[in-house]
Protein backbone atom coordinates (compact mmCIF):
# COMPACT_ATOMS: atom_id res chain seq x y z
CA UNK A 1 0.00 0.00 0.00
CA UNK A 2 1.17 3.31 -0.71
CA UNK A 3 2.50 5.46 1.90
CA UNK A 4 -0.28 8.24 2.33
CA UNK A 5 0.98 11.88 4.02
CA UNK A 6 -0.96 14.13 6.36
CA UNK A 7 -1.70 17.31 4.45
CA UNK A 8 -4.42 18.84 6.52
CA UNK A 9 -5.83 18.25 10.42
CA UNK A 10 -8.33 16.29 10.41
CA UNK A 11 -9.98 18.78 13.43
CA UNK A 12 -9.72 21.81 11.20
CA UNK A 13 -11.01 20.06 8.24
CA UNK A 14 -13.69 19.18 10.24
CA UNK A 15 -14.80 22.25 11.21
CA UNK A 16 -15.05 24.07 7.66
CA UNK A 17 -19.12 23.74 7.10
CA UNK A 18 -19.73 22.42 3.61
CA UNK A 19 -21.61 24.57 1.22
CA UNK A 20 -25.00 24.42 0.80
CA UNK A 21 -25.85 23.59 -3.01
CA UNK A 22 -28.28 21.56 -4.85
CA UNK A 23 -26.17 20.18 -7.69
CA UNK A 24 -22.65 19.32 -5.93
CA UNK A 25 -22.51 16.43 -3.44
CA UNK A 26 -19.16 16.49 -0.94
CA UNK A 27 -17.77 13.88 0.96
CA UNK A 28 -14.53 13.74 2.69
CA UNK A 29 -12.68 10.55 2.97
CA UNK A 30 -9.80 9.06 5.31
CA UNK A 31 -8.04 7.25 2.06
CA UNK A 32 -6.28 4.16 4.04
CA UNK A 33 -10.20 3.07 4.56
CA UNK A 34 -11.72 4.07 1.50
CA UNK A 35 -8.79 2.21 -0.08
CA UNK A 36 -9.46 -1.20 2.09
CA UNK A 37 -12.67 -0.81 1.51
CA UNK A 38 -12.26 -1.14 -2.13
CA UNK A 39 -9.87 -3.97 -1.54
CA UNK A 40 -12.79 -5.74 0.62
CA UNK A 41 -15.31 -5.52 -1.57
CA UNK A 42 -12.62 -6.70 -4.27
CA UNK A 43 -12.23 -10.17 -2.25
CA UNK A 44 -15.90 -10.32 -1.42
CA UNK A 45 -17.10 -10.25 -5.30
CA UNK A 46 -13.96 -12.75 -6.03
CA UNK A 47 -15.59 -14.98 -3.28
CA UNK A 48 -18.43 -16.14 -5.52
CA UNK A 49 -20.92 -15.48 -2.36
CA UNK A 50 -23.89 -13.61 -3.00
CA UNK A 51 -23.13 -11.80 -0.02
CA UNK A 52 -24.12 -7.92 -1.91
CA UNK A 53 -25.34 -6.75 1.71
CA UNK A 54 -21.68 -6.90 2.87
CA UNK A 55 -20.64 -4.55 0.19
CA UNK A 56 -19.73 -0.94 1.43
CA UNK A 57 -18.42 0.47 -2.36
CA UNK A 58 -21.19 1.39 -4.52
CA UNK A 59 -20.88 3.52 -7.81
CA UNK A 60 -22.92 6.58 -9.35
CA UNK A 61 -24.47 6.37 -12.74
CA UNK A 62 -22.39 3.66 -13.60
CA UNK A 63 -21.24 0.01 -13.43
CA UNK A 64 -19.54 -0.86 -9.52
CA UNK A 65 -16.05 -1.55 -10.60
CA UNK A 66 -13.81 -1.29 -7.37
CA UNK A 67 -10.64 -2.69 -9.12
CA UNK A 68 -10.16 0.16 -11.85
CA UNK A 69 -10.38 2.85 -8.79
CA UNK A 70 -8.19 1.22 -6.76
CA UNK A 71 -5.58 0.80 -9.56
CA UNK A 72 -6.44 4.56 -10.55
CA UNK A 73 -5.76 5.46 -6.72
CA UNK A 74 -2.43 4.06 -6.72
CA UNK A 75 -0.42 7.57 -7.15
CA UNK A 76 -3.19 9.17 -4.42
CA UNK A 77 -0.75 10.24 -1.30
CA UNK A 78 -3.02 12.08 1.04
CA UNK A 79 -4.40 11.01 4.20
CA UNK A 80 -7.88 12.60 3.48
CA UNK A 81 -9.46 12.79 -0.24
CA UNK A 82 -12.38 15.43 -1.19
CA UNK A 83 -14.81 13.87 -3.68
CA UNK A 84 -16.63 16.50 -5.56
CA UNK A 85 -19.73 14.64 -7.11
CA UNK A 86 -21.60 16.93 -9.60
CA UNK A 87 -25.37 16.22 -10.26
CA UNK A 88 -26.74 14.37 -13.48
CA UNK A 89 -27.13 11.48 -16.06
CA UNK A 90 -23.33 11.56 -16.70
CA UNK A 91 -22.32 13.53 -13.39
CA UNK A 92 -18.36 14.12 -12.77
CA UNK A 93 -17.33 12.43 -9.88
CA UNK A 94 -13.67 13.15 -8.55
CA UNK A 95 -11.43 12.29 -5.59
CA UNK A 96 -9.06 14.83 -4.91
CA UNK A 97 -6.09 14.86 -2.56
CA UNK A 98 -6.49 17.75 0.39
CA UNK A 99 -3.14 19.67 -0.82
CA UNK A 100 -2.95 23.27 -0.50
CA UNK A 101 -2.12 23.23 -4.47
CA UNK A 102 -4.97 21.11 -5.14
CA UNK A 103 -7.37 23.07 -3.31
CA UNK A 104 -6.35 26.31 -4.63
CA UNK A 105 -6.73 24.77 -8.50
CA UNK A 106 -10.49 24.06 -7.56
CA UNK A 107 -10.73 27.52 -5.85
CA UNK A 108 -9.62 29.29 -8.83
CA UNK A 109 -12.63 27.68 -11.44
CA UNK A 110 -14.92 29.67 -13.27
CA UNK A 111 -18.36 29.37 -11.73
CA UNK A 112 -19.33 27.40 -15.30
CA UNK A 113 -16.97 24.81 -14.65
CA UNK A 114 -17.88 24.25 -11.06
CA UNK A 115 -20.50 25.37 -8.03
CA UNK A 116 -19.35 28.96 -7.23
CA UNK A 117 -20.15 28.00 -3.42
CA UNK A 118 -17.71 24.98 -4.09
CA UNK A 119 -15.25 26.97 -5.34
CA UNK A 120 -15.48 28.83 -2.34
CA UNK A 121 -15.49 26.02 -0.11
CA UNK A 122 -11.91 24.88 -1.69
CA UNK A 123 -10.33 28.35 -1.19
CA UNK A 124 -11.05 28.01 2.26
CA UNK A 125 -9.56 24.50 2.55
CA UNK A 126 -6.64 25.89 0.40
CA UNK A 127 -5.52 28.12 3.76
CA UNK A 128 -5.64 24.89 5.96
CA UNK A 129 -3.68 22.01 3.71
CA UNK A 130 -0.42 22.02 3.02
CA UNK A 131 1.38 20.54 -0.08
CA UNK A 132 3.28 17.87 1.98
CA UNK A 133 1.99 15.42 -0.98
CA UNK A 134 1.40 15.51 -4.65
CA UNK A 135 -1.72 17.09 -6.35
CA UNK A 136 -3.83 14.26 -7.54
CA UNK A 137 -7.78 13.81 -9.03
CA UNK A 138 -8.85 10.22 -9.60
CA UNK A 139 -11.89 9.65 -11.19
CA UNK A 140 -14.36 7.52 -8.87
CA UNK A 141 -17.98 7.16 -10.04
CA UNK A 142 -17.36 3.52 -10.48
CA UNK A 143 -16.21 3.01 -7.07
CA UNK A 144 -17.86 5.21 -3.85
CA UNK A 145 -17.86 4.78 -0.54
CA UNK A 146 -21.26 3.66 0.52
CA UNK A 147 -23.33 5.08 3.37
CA UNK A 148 -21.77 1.72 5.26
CA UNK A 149 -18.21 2.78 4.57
CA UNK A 150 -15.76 3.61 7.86
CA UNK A 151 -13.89 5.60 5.24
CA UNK A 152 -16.41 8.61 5.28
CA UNK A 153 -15.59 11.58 7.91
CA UNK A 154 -17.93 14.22 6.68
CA UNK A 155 -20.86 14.10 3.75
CA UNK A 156 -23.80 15.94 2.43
CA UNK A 157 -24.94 13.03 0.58
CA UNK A 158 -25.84 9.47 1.59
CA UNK A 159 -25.11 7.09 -1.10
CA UNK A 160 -27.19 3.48 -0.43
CA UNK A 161 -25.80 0.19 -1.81
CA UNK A 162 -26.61 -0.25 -5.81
């Protein structure tokens, strides 16, 4: 597993109220979970069991395919991830790491490319991270954590089992 850094406290990322939208969902991850999780579920479908009610990865708008995130998540170095998942039939759904560099890219996006509130929102978390690990955006619609995932720390979405 790769090593994963501390960019941000956990505490103060905590406290930064997430934006109130109706077209963005945000979840913040602890990554060392999120990526066991994936590896779970990995063994569990390998199994052969019908055992779906164990599951805790689920996917939006798309097939669940835990393997190609975890693979894509294989450069991802922070401790916490930010997924930014837009609204729609073919919604955007990103993890990005919590690095002061990464944060500040969001913050500086034209409000036609994302939420303006959102954009605000990562300017904020911009002044608390630090760049202690490399920038990084994985794609993860085919691979989410569940509302039964450990991995989640904060949401404003609750994502069932598909």
């Amino acid at each position: 597993m790769q090593k994963l850094v501390n960019t941000v406290s956990k505490e103060d990322l905590l406290k930064i109220p997430f934006p109130k939208t109706d077209d963005i969902g945000l979840i913040i991850v602890d990554v060392e979970t999120f990526i066991k999780d994936l590896k779970r579920d990995i063994a569990l479908d390998e199994s052969g069991e019908d055992d779906w009610h164990k599951y805790r990865i689920t996917s939006v708008w798309d097939s669940t395919d835990p393997e190609t995130v975890l693979d894509q998540l294989k450069d991802f170095n922070s401790q916490y991830g930010l997924i930014i998942m837009e609204d729609g039939m073919d919604p955007e759904v990103d993890i990005h790491t919590l690095t002061k560099t990464e944060m500040k890219a969001l913050a500086e996006l034209q409000p036609y490319e994302l939420n303006e509130k959102v954009v605000e929102y990562c300017g904020k978390l911009a002044k608390i991270c630090n760049d202690n690990a490399e920038s990084e955006c994985v794609e993860c619609r085919a691979g989410m954590p569940s509302k039964y995932s450990k991995s989640i720390l904060k949401s404003d979405v609750e994502l069932d089992l598909c």
